[in-house]
Amino acid sequence: MNLQKTKLLTRNKTITTIALILILAMPAFIASLPTPNAHTPSWDIPTHAYITVSPNPVGVNERIFLLFWLDKPPPGTNGDRGMRWLNLKIEITKPDGTQQTLGPYTSDPIGGNYAIYTPTQIGTYTFKFVFPGQVATLTGPSGIPGDNTVYLNDTFLPSSTTAALTVQQEQIPEPVSYPLPTNYWTRPIEAQNIAWYKIASDWLGSPQIVGKFQPNGIAPNSPHIMWTKPFSFGGVAGGTFNNAPGANYYTGLSYEGKFTNPLILYGRLYYNLPRSNDASGNGFICVDLRTGEEIFWQNMTQPGFGQLYDYEAPNQHGIIPNGYLWRSVSDTSNGGTVWMAHDPMNGNFLFNLTNVPSGTTVYGPLGEILIYQMNYASRWLALWNNTAAPGELLGTSGTNFWQWRPVGKNINASTAYSWNVTIPDLPGLASPAIIRVIPDDLIIGRSTNFAGFVPAYDTPNPYTFWAISLKPASRGQLLWVKNYTSPPGNTTLLVGPASPEARVLAVYERETMRYWGISIDSGNVIWGPTEPESALDYYQKFGANEVMTAYGRLYTASYGGIARCYDMKTGNLMWSYSNTSTGLAAVWPNYPLGMGAIADDKVYLFTSEHSPNSPSFMGARVRCVNATTGAELWTMMGWASGFQAAGAAFAVAEGYMVYLNVYDMQIYGIGKGKSATTIQASPKVIPKGSSLLIEGTVTDQTPAVEGTPAISDADMGKWMEYLYMQKPMPNDAKGVKVHLTAVDPNGNTQDIGIVTSDKSGLYKKGWTPPIEGEYTITATFEGTESYWTSSAETAIGVSTAQTTAAASPAPTATPTATPTATPTPAATASPSPAPQPEAGPSTDMYIIAAAAAVIIAVVAVAALVLRKRK
């Protein structure tokens, strides 16, 4: 998507958000108007229509908001309950007299709606909002707890109103759009940075609810480690046990999987702490996703899933703070299954939902937790909604202000159903079962017993699938029912995932290791069987980590050590990844593969085993491959916890990934880290035409290894192994690119060049500034997949070039007259002066000459004194 399209889409979403906020934020008195009481005979009730146009005036071909509403809310309105005003229209008269009609629209709970329109002519537009009138059809309670009003066919009379718009040539400035970050960022995201929703995400559900596919945000493109945190004692224990040197601490992989189902909300990671072999006996902890620093600890089992609920009502808008962490407990004295809500901010208890039913659990479009429940004996299908429990909206005074107020309550959720419909008879078993749900679309079910995980060698022939509609207009209707011939040879069939994009359900033949594709719209087999996979893929197929759907594709991996991607529409093999040979390191030909997560068009693979020996086999790695092409993006040593029924311990959100490495029993946080760039130039002042040396460093600022060199993405895996796993330093590791520029005295930018730092983090470059004056030199590290960007500046001066003058001869010293001493027999003749050098005597020569003169004078005086004594 190009930048212009991205800006347009972001702007459209912003416009829609603003419009929704405006229409839902009408004055509170509208939302609190009393609805008509029961009366006989029915009334004719006048209405008043309103419309606003914004901005006004506006530039031609710029969008406007049309907000329109009635003075009265629809009868019985309460969230998604009650009536709605129908067939609302806007009649437009353009400057040239032509007309256009928008609609029909249905109102929101408080009686209004909005539209976005683009005027294409300069001049005056007229917008007429028309309400055609409506008879109240609500014949029961309003839906508000405690309100038993019955409405008896009152007629709400028609009304209309108009608004004018001036369209001019001059354009209205676009609202500010804040770009995505290019440097290290943390929560909170300031609310005006709307486009940042593209990079932010959470990891809310267990594999049983949402699988291991992350549809939102970004994911790491590099194995750069942000932090590690001890989970329990791990690695080599030391000493010799059972004559097996190198024995390691037990990992818990054999039915005692640890670090399962971590959750991420608001950049915080939540997970259970083990108590010896008990995977969750030491409470649960909340740490910062970016740093691993502990935020709080609670002495209870970690909640099983999270919730972010977008509650929209006349008096309240937005995600409920701070979301919820839910624990499911069995309490027969309090309604069977109880959901306990905890605060993600500190783990404290908030409220209870009792009498929660069982069924197939999914998340709804507003973050609701939905349970599809089928009672075939009574022939009904229902949708339980955790946000529809009576009492969640009631304030402490018992008055309903359309505000979310469940905290501190014990709420009976036995009636929290959004709908309940009758279903037809189904062939086969007395108790048909739901196998897959696509919310608001359809349910796929079976009327046949399947073997499931353990082969039973008794797959029925034929076996039966069916589908029931979940669409509002046809909810509960049987869409199709099909009988299929079982493959020969007592083949065990396993039901795979369904792809909403491809409209296909996958079925797997365990013994032959082949796939089939069944249309979820017709039940017809549309492709298959595929070519058999590897023999070792017989094991563990269709566990939580081996088969997943995303982007309209089927991804598979298992003990055979080969990851594959199939087109779900055709069954064609799109790619396979097999860079997993063990050599002599293990008994497997290839390292076994599981899928930890799929996110941001990447598949994260890990190597593990159900019951590993001690010492562990060597060479297990965490891997990242491109989800579209299968190209390997990075690998790094690590044996990730996985191949358990509960699913691999991976979580991905906001560009970070976490998992437990059982090689050392530490949690690893992977992601993009801070960097720091320095620069200096020497000498600081040089004459024009001279050169200087620019040098500096680029370093990793991750707290655990702060100040270590920044290393290239290509070498990151080996460098992290050196820093965190006691492996040798990779001597051939390369640094990162640094762009050097200078601003000269005239304000012009000089491109000095791009240099690459070395494995110590040092970069350097010689440079000759072109003109005299002061320069600002900037070193910019533009970032990689491992590090965010950083830069630094320094300054230099270039002076006027010095000219070398011709050397002048040194002045000749004037000879000093030496006093003539009276001759005596003892007198010694004065030495002859040494001849002067041609270039003139040095300073040392003058000093020597002066000293000689003094000596001669002293000798003469001494001779005179001696003569007088005689």
XYZ file of C-alpha atoms in Angstrom, residues 290-779:
490
model
C 9.946 -4.681 26.953
C 12.288 -5.024 29.936
C 11.221 -8.098 31.929
C 11.067 -5.980 35.094
C 8.549 -7.210 37.665
C 5.451 -5.040 38.085
C 3.498 -7.132 40.595
C 2.993 -10.639 41.960
C -0.225 -12.276 43.135
C -0.482 -15.406 45.241
C -2.979 -17.249 43.056
C -3.148 -19.129 39.784
C -2.769 -16.973 36.689
C -6.034 -16.078 34.954
C -6.680 -18.123 31.826
C -7.644 -15.387 29.374
C -7.991 -11.641 29.063
C -10.588 -9.237 27.769
C -10.612 -5.733 26.335
C -14.244 -4.662 25.960
C -15.242 -1.634 23.874
C -18.392 -0.339 25.571
C -20.283 2.260 23.544
C -23.361 3.932 25.041
C -24.811 7.452 25.224
C -22.919 8.219 28.423
C -19.756 6.164 28.020
C -17.344 5.343 25.193
C -14.143 3.328 24.871
C -12.295 0.320 26.247
C -13.227 -0.530 29.828
C -10.191 0.298 32.005
C -8.015 -1.682 32.427
C -9.660 -4.604 30.727
C -10.035 -7.878 32.616
C -8.062 -10.967 33.475
C -10.508 -13.863 33.855
C -10.125 -16.945 36.046
C -12.587 -19.802 35.644
C -13.257 -21.768 38.822
C -15.711 -24.471 39.821
C -18.035 -23.448 42.647
C -21.094 -25.665 43.024
C -22.358 -23.566 45.913
C -22.365 -20.446 43.757
C -23.779 -21.502 40.442
C -21.357 -24.081 39.059
C -18.745 -22.401 36.857
C -17.739 -18.963 38.100
C -15.687 -16.417 36.202
C -13.665 -14.141 38.440
C -12.535 -10.822 36.931
C -9.173 -9.401 38.035
C -7.594 -6.028 37.331
C -4.634 -6.243 34.885
C -3.128 -3.202 36.608
C -2.450 -5.002 39.903
C -4.150 -8.415 39.789
C -6.773 -7.471 42.387
C -10.219 -9.064 42.313
C -13.004 -7.018 40.658
C -16.273 -9.008 40.370
C -17.827 -12.421 39.711
C -20.016 -13.871 36.981
C -21.800 -16.999 38.209
C -23.640 -19.707 36.258
C -21.395 -19.376 33.212
C -22.342 -22.081 30.674
C -20.032 -24.386 28.740
C -19.688 -24.360 24.967
C -17.503 -23.053 22.160
C -15.846 -19.777 23.205
C -14.841 -16.937 20.849
C -14.286 -13.193 21.037
C -16.913 -10.855 19.580
C -16.342 -7.708 17.480
C -16.350 -5.421 20.531
C -14.256 -7.806 22.610
C -17.242 -9.596 24.143
C -16.580 -13.157 25.268
C -19.166 -15.266 23.476
C -20.110 -18.896 24.097
C -22.054 -20.786 21.440
C -24.165 -23.372 23.203
C -26.234 -26.125 21.587
C -28.862 -28.236 23.345
C -29.851 -30.766 20.732
C -32.270 -32.636 22.964
C -34.326 -29.422 23.259
C -33.447 -28.362 19.682
C -32.064 -24.930 20.517
C -28.907 -22.964 19.795
C -27.983 -19.926 21.870
C -25.295 -17.283 22.178
C -24.159 -16.414 25.688
C -22.530 -12.988 26.000
C -20.530 -12.040 29.090
C -21.472 -8.376 28.602
C -25.223 -9.081 28.616
C -25.499 -10.184 32.244
C -28.159 -8.199 34.168
C -26.559 -5.977 36.739
C -23.376 -5.081 34.838
C -24.818 -1.697 33.854
C -26.544 -0.811 37.114
C -25.037 1.851 39.330
C -24.918 1.537 43.094
C -28.111 3.566 43.398
C -30.007 1.138 41.191
C -30.522 3.720 38.457
C -29.462 2.883 34.913
C -27.388 5.614 33.276
C -26.083 3.393 30.447
C -22.769 3.117 32.222
C -20.676 0.008 32.867
C -20.532 -0.614 36.628
C -19.939 -4.305 37.554
C -17.088 -3.855 40.063
C -17.699 -5.346 43.495
C -20.689 -7.417 42.420
C -21.605 -11.091 42.309
C -23.631 -11.226 39.078
C -25.824 -14.122 38.019
C -24.992 -14.652 34.345
C -27.434 -17.487 33.716
C -29.631 -15.221 31.554
C -26.814 -13.382 29.735
C -27.876 -14.507 26.262
C -27.913 -12.357 23.144
C -30.182 -14.743 21.276
C -31.731 -18.211 21.353
C -33.077 -19.954 18.233
C -34.666 -23.267 17.352
C -32.620 -25.689 15.227
C -33.863 -28.539 13.023
C -33.384 -32.272 13.413
C -29.913 -33.479 12.508
C -29.018 -36.935 11.240
C -26.815 -39.397 13.052
C -25.930 -39.201 16.723
C -28.312 -38.330 19.497
C -25.818 -35.669 20.584
C -24.303 -33.878 17.571
C -21.301 -31.702 18.383
C -20.009 -28.299 17.267
C -16.523 -28.617 15.787
C -15.847 -25.137 14.370
C -17.473 -21.699 14.735
C -17.104 -18.681 12.468
C -18.873 -15.913 14.444
C -21.941 -14.317 12.840
C -21.433 -16.663 9.880
C -21.941 -20.383 10.523
C -21.337 -23.371 12.760
C -19.805 -26.553 11.409
C -20.739 -29.660 13.326
C -20.561 -33.432 13.180
C -22.993 -36.239 13.787
C -20.239 -38.837 13.948
C -17.858 -39.962 16.647
C -14.243 -39.303 15.704
C -11.213 -40.860 17.284
C -9.632 -37.552 18.187
C -6.041 -37.559 19.400
C -5.683 -41.319 20.008
C -6.224 -43.607 16.981
C -9.259 -45.844 17.410
C -9.146 -47.627 14.046
C -12.911 -47.340 13.886
C -13.668 -44.213 11.854
C -17.313 -44.670 10.878
C -18.299 -45.099 7.265
C -19.951 -42.875 6.265
C -19.195 -39.947 8.527
C -21.422 -36.858 8.662
C -20.826 -33.120 8.789
C -23.376 -30.305 8.742
C -23.551 -26.509 8.932
C -26.037 -24.152 10.609
C -26.297 -20.447 9.812
C -25.388 -17.795 12.378
C -26.331 -14.837 10.182
C -29.107 -12.720 11.737
C -31.537 -13.194 8.827
C -31.215 -16.999 8.752
C -29.882 -17.860 12.202
C -30.534 -21.473 13.175
C -31.290 -22.698 9.664
C -29.590 -25.859 8.399
C -27.341 -24.882 5.498
C -26.233 -28.359 4.458
C -25.635 -31.887 5.693
C -23.230 -34.306 4.013
C -22.234 -37.939 4.363
C -18.671 -38.793 3.373
C -17.102 -42.122 2.535
C -14.371 -42.997 4.974
C -10.937 -43.698 3.455
C -10.091 -47.399 3.294
C -7.829 -49.228 5.703
C -9.302 -48.088 9.049
C -7.842 -44.639 8.560
C -8.163 -42.295 11.523
C -9.730 -38.972 10.548
C -8.953 -35.765 12.370
C -10.879 -32.532 11.872
C -8.633 -29.575 11.208
C -9.107 -25.829 11.324
C -11.473 -23.833 9.112
C -10.411 -20.787 7.096
C -13.010 -17.958 6.914
C -11.026 -16.357 4.065
C -10.834 -19.489 1.915
C -14.202 -20.880 3.115
C -12.651 -24.317 3.595
C -12.458 -26.873 6.426
C -9.369 -29.118 6.551
C -9.616 -32.844 7.273
C -6.569 -35.041 7.861
C -5.948 -38.760 7.295
C -3.607 -39.654 10.103
C -2.153 -42.921 8.812
C -1.581 -41.713 5.237
C -0.697 -38.136 6.324
C -2.848 -36.477 3.653
C -5.259 -33.534 3.724
C -8.684 -32.909 2.221
C -10.529 -29.612 1.800
C -14.295 -29.319 2.372
C -16.284 -26.213 1.402
C -17.908 -24.705 4.474
C -20.621 -23.197 2.238
C -21.732 -26.415 0.524
C -20.069 -29.306 2.311
C -18.562 -30.505 -0.959
C -15.030 -31.918 -1.069
C -13.224 -29.387 -3.265
C -9.650 -30.669 -3.140
C -7.510 -33.515 -1.892
C -5.955 -35.726 -1.055
C -2.594 -33.973 -0.906
C 0.714 -35.792 -1.255
C 1.678 -37.694 1.934
C 3.870 -35.826 4.392
C 6.882 -37.266 6.261
C 6.554 -40.561 8.145
C 7.343 -38.929 11.488
C 4.498 -36.474 10.909
C 2.220 -39.315 11.992
C 2.798 -38.133 15.540
C 1.087 -35.195 17.162
C -0.878 -33.986 14.138
C -3.628 -31.460 14.867
C -2.302 -30.624 18.286
C -2.245 -26.995 19.330
C 1.137 -26.408 17.660
C 1.156 -28.460 14.476
C -1.711 -27.227 12.256
C -2.915 -23.644 11.978
C -4.764 -21.437 9.499
C -4.001 -17.812 8.684
C -4.228 -15.569 5.613
C -6.335 -18.191 3.786
C -3.586 -20.817 4.098
C -3.004 -24.042 6.020
C 0.312 -24.287 7.894
C 1.594 -27.625 9.176
C 4.664 -28.856 11.082
C 5.453 -31.830 13.290
C 8.039 -34.469 14.189
C 9.111 -34.845 10.573
C 10.880 -31.496 10.878
C 9.416 -29.926 7.731
C 7.041 -26.949 7.800
C 4.559 -26.694 4.929
C 2.079 -24.163 3.638
C -0.973 -25.096 1.561
C -3.389 -22.864 -0.308
C -6.687 -23.525 1.454
C -8.707 -22.744 -1.659
C -6.932 -25.271 -3.880
C -4.923 -27.569 -1.619
C -1.766 -26.748 -3.594
C 1.526 -26.823 -1.698
C 2.813 -23.247 -1.692
C 6.151 -23.854 0.037
C 8.024 -26.108 2.425
C 10.824 -25.296 4.864
C 13.328 -28.042 5.686
C 16.555 -26.397 6.869
C 16.378 -28.584 9.979
C 18.845 -31.462 9.520
C 20.181 -32.850 12.815
C 23.314 -34.577 11.474
C 24.743 -36.544 14.400
C 23.141 -34.378 17.104
C 19.915 -36.363 17.561
C 18.068 -39.513 16.587
C 15.712 -37.527 14.368
C 16.677 -36.972 10.687
C 15.352 -33.436 11.105
C 14.708 -31.459 14.250
C 11.007 -31.763 15.173
C 9.039 -28.604 14.486
C 6.074 -27.010 16.182
C 4.437 -23.679 15.464
C 4.661 -21.242 18.342
C 2.731 -18.453 16.642
C 1.807 -16.885 13.319
C 1.945 -13.092 13.289
C 2.741 -10.183 10.983
C 3.180 -12.515 7.953
C 5.724 -14.627 9.827
C 5.640 -18.182 11.172
C 7.575 -18.784 14.397
C 8.762 -22.382 14.634
C 10.392 -24.168 17.540
C 12.037 -27.509 18.215
C 10.935 -29.582 21.158
C 10.059 -33.137 22.140
C 7.433 -34.680 24.358
C 9.753 -36.752 26.588
C 13.361 -35.626 26.094
C 16.284 -37.485 27.589
C 18.890 -36.036 29.898
C 21.372 -34.757 28.795
C 19.293 -33.011 26.129
C 20.162 -33.405 22.492
C 21.968 -30.417 21.047
C 21.139 -27.999 18.264
C 17.471 -27.123 18.883
C 16.579 -23.700 17.529
C 13.812 -21.125 17.414
C 13.104 -20.163 13.814
C 11.252 -17.478 11.908
C 10.146 -17.930 8.302
C 8.173 -15.738 5.942
C 4.527 -16.855 5.997
C 4.050 -16.102 2.288
C 7.242 -17.555 0.794
C 8.709 -19.843 3.452
C 12.050 -18.003 3.292
C 14.084 -18.296 6.480
C 14.324 -14.902 8.169
C 16.328 -15.835 11.267
C 17.236 -18.634 13.656
C 18.697 -18.775 17.136
C 19.600 -21.556 19.569
C 16.807 -22.467 21.943
C 14.618 -25.394 22.955
C 11.185 -23.884 23.430
C 8.616 -25.385 25.711
C 5.945 -27.056 23.609
C 4.218 -30.161 22.240
C 1.808 -30.202 25.143
C -1.947 -30.351 24.906
C -2.153 -26.844 26.342
C -0.104 -25.429 23.497
C 3.364 -24.007 23.113
C 4.349 -21.242 25.475
C 4.627 -18.434 22.928
C 3.021 -15.016 22.966
C 3.456 -12.212 20.410
C 2.371 -8.583 20.752
C 3.598 -5.086 19.825
C 6.707 -6.346 18.054
C 7.828 -8.608 20.913
C 7.770 -12.364 21.425
C 8.255 -14.387 24.614
C 8.897 -18.078 25.209
C 10.551 -20.419 27.717
C 13.933 -21.842 26.667
C 14.246 -25.168 28.510
C 17.978 -25.367 27.696
C 18.483 -22.918 30.585
C 14.910 -22.587 31.965
C 14.845 -18.860 31.317
C 12.097 -16.805 29.701
C 13.353 -14.973 26.632
C 11.933 -11.660 25.478
C 12.675 -11.009 21.784
C 12.234 -7.634 20.115
C 13.673 -4.440 18.722
C 15.909 -2.588 21.182
C 17.319 0.855 21.806
C 20.595 1.968 20.261
C 23.027 4.806 21.001
C 25.337 6.572 18.535
C 28.364 8.696 19.424
C 30.592 10.865 17.223
C 33.771 12.910 17.519
C 36.093 14.607 15.042
C 39.777 15.418 15.423
C 41.391 17.800 15.216
C 38.509 20.141 16.007
C 39.976 23.091 14.055
C 41.935 22.601 10.858
C 43.228 24.893 8.092
C 41.416 24.754 4.801
C 42.607 21.881 2.640
C 43.477 19.655 5.594
C 41.706 16.418 6.547
C 40.202 15.274 9.802
C 39.101 11.929 11.223
C 35.465 11.297 12.118
C 34.900 8.391 14.501
C 32.342 7.074 16.951
C 30.387 4.045 18.095
C 26.959 2.458 17.728
C 25.954 0.389 20.748
C 23.096 -1.749 22.033
C 21.279 -0.077 24.928
C 19.304 -3.103 26.075
C 19.624 -2.961 29.896
C 21.118 -6.461 30.307
C 23.922 -5.794 27.814
C 23.978 -1.995 27.708
C 26.970 -0.590 25.859
C 27.772 -3.711 23.838
C 28.308 -3.250 20.079
C 25.347 -3.022 17.735
C 25.579 -5.997 15.355
C 24.070 -6.660 11.931
C 20.797 -8.562 11.581
C 22.578 -11.307 9.660
C 24.869 -12.008 12.626
C 22.321 -11.368 15.366
C 21.522 -14.999 16.174
C 25.152 -15.940 16.848
C 25.783 -12.671 18.693
C 22.834 -13.270 21.039
C 24.064 -16.803 21.662
C 27.432 -15.302 22.643
C 25.918 -12.666 24.951
C 23.229 -14.784 26.630
C 24.078 -18.472 26.136
C 27.817 -18.690 26.887
C 28.728 -19.502 23.281
C 31.960 -18.298 21.580
C 32.123 -14.793 20.206
C 31.552 -14.812 16.434
C 34.776 -13.183 15.235
C 33.348 -12.515 11.773
C 30.363 -10.553 13.095
C 29.714 -7.242 11.353
C 28.403 -4.000 12.716
C 25.799 -1.635 11.305
C 25.715 1.112 8.708
C 26.177 4.739 9.769
C 25.363 7.666 7.486
C 27.663 10.695 7.920
C 26.524 14.130 6.798
C 27.662 17.705 7.450
C 25.994 21.101 7.278
C 28.486 23.635 5.981
C 28.713 27.340 6.898
C 26.270 28.204 4.095
C 23.596 25.797 5.355
C 24.188 23.269 2.593
C 24.284 19.543 3.400
C 27.431 17.668 2.505
C 27.064 13.891 2.139
C 30.218 12.449 3.678
C 29.266 8.820 3.081
C 28.056 5.584 4.658
C 30.416 3.557 6.811
C 29.982 0.272 8.675
C 30.937 -0.215 12.290
C 32.971 -3.237 13.343
C 32.251 -5.893 15.976
C 33.508 -3.543 18.682
C 30.988 -0.913 17.601
C 33.599 1.479 16.164
C 33.188 3.324 12.876
C 35.595 5.840 11.293
C 35.959 8.024 8.203
C 38.552 10.563 6.983
C 37.145 13.729 5.412
C 38.386 17.006 3.929
C 35.880 19.882 4.398
C 35.551 21.903 1.166
C 35.238 25.491 2.513
C 36.179 27.644 5.503
C 33.858 28.104 8.483
C 31.984 26.121 11.084
C 30.428 22.700 10.330
C 27.926 20.475 12.139
C 28.623 16.812 11.457
C 25.894 14.239 12.088
C 26.172 10.476 12.382
